[in-house]
Short mmCIF file of C-alpha atoms in Angstrom, two decimals:
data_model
loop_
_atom_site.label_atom_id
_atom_site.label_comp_id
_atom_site.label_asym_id
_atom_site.label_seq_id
_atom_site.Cartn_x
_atom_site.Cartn_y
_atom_site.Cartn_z
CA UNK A 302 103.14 75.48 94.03
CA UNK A 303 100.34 73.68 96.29
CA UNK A 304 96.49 74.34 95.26
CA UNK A 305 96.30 76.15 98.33
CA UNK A 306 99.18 78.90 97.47
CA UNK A 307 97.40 79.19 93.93
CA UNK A 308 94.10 80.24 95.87
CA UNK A 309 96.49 82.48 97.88
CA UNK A 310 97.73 84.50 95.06
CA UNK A 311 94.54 84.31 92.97
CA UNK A 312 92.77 86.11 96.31
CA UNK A 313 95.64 88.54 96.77
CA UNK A 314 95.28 92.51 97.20
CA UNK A 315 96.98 94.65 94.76
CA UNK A 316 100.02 95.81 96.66
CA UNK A 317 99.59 92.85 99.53
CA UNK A 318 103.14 91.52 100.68
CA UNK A 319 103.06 87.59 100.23
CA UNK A 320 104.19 87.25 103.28
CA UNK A 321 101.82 87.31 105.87
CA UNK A 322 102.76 89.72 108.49
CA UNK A 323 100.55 88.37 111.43
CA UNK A 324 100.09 84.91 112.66
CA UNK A 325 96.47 84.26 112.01
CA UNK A 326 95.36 81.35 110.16
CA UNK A 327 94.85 81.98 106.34
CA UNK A 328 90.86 80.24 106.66
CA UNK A 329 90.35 82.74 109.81
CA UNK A 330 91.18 85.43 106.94
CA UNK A 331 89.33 84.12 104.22
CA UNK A 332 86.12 83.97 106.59
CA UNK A 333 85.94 86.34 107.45
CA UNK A 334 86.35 88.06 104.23
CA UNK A 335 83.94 85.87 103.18
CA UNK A 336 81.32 86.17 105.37
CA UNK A 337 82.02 90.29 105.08
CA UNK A 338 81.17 90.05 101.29
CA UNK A 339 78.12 87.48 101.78
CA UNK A 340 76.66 89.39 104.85
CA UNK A 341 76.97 92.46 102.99
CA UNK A 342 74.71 90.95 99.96
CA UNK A 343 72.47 89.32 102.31
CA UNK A 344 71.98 92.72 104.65
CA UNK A 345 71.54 94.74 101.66
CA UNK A 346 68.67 92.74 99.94
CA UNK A 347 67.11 91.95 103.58
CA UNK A 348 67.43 95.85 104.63
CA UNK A 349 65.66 96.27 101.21
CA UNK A 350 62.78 93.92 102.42
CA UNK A 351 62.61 95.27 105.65
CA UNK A 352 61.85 98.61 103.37
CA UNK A 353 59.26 97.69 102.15
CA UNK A 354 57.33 97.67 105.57
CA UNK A 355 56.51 101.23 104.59
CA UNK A 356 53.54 99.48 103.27
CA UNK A 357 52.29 98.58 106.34
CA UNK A 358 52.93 101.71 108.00
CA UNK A 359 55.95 100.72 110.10
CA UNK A 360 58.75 103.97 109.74
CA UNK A 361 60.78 102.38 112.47
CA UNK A 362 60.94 98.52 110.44
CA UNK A 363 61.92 101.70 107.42
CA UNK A 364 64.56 103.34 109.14
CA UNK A 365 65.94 99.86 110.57
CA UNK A 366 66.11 98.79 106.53
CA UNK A 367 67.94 101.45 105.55
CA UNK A 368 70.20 101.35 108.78
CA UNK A 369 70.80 97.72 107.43
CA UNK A 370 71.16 98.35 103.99
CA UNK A 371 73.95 100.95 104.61
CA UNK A 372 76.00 98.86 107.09
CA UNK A 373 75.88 96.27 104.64
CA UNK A 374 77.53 98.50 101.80
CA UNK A 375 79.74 99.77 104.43
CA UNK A 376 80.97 96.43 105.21
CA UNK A 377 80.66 95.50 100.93
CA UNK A 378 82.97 98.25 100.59
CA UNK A 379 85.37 97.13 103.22
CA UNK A 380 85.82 93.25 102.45
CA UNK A 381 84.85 93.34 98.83
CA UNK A 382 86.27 96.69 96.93
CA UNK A 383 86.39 94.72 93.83
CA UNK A 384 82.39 94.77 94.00
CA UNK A 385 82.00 98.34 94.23
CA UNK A 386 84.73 99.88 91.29
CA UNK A 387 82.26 102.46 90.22
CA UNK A 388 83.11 104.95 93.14
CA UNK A 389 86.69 106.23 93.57
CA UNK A 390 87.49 105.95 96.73
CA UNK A 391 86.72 103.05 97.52
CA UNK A 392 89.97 101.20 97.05
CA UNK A 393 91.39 104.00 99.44
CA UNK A 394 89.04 102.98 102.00
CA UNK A 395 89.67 99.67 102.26
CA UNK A 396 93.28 100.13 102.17
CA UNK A 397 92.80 102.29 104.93
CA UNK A 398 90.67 100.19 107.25
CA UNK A 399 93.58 97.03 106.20
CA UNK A 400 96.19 98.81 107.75
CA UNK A 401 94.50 99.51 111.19
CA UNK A 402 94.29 96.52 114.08
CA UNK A 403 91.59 93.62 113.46
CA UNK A 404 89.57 94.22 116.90
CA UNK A 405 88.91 98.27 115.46
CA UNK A 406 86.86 96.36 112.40
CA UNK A 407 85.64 93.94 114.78
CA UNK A 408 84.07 96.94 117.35
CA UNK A 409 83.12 98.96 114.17
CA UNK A 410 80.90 95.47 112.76
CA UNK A 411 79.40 94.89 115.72
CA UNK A 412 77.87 98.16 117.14
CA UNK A 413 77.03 99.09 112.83
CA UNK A 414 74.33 95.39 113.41
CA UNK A 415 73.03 96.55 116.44
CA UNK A 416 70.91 99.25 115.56
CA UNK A 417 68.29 97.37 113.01
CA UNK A 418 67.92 94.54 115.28
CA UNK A 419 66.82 96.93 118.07
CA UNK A 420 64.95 99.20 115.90
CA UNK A 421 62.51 96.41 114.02
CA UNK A 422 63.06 93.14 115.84
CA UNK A 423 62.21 90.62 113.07
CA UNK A 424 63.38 87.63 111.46
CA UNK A 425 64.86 90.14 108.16
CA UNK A 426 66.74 92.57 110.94
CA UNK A 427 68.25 89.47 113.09
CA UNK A 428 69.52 87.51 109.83
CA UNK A 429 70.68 90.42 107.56
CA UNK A 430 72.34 92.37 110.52
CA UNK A 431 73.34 88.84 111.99
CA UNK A 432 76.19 88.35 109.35
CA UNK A 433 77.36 91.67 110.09
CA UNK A 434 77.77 90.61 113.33
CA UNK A 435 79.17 87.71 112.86
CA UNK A 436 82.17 88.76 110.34
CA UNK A 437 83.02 90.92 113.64
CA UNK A 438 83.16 88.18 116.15
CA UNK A 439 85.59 86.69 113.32
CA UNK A 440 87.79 89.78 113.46
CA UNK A 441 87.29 90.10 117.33
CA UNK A 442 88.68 86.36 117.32
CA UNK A 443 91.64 87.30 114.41
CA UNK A 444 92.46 90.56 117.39
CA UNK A 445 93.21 88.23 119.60
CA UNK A 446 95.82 85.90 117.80
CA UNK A 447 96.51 82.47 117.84
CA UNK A 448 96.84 80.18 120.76
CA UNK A 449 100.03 78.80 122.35
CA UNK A 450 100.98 75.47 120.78
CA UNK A 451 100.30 72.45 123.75
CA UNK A 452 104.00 72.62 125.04
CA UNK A 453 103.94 76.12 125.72
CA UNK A 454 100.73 76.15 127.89
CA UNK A 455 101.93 73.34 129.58
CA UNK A 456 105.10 74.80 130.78
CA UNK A 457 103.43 77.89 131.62
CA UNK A 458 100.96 75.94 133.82
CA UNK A 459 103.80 73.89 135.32
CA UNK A 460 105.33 76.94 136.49
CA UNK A 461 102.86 78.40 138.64
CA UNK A 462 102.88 78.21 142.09
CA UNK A 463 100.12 76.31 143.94
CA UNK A 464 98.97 77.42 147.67
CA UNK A 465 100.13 74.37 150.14
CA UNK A 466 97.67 72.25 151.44
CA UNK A 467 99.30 72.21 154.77
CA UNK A 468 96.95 73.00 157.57
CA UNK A 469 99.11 75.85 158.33
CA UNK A 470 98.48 77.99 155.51
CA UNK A 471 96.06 80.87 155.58
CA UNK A 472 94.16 83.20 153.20
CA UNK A 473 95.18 86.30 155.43
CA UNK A 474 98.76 85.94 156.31
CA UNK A 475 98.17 88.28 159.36
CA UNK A 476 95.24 86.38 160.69
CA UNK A 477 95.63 85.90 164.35
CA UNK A 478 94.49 82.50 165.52
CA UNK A 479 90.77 81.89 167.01
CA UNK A 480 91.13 81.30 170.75
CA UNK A 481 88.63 79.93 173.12
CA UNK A 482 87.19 81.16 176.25
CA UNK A 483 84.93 80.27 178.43
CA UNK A 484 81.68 81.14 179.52
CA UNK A 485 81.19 84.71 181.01
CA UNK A 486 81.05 84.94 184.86
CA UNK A 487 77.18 85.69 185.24
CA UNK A 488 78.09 86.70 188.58
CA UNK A 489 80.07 89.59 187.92
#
């Protein structure tokens, strides 16, 4: 057994088939697992600082903390049940969001950053909400799927068709030929 299958099974899901039943990259996975889990962490305890704004007066840079603070235990709940065993359903949840396609986390990440950064444009809102938005370009990227090996996109692009270069060759196959006349009779 490599090192790499030993990580594998160490970061396995209870339940989770070993065999992978989509084609993206196990690092793409681990990502953006990864940057879920950290993002969370770091929008939580910047959402917190944003908080404490209410010091200065600022409700909106207060309601963008909070905003922040629960997208990031959304997302902590999501890519890192393990973190949050002291409420019950949140193994369900996760399970839940796991079996649905990559680009519905992906849409779900990014519009849950938006909000703060719009609400209290600062330095805390950008970087805390920034992860958040990140870990769903990385799921965006995992909706798409992998790219065709070299051989395939080269046959593809061998088989299209080109337009001929010949002279004759038109955009408008109906186009009628410019003719020329000459100069209008002034004397008519």
């Amino acid at each position: 057994m490599s090192f790499g299958e030993k990580i594998a099974s160490i970061m396995q899901r209870p339940g989770q088939d070993p065999v992978a039943k989509d084609d993206i990259p196990w690092w793409m996975k681990y990502a953006g697992r990864g940057l879920g889990t950290v993002g969370g962490f770091i929008a939580i305890f910047l959402g917190a600082w944003n908080c404490a704004t209410i010091l200065l007066a600022s409700i909106i840079c207060f309601l963008s903390g909070i905003w922040q603070m629960v997208a990031g235990f959304i997302v902590l709940m999501i890519e890192a049940p393990c973190c949050c065993m002291f409420i019950d359903f949140v193994q369900n949840l996760s399970d839940m969001v796991e079996s649905k396609p990559y680009w519905n986390r992906a849409a779900a990440y990014c519009v849950l950053a938006l909000p703060p950064v719009f609400l209290c444009p600062g330095i805390n809102s950008i970087l805390g909400s920034g992860f958040i938005f990140a870990t769903g370009i990385i799921y965006g990227l995992m909706s798409i799927g992998r790219k065709a090996s070299w051989g395939e996109m080269r046959s593809a692009a061998m088989e299209t068709q080109t337009p001929s270069s010949s002279m004759q060759s038109t955009l408008v196959e109906n186009a009628q030929p410019m003719g020329y006349s000459s100069k209008p009779d002034s004397n008519v």
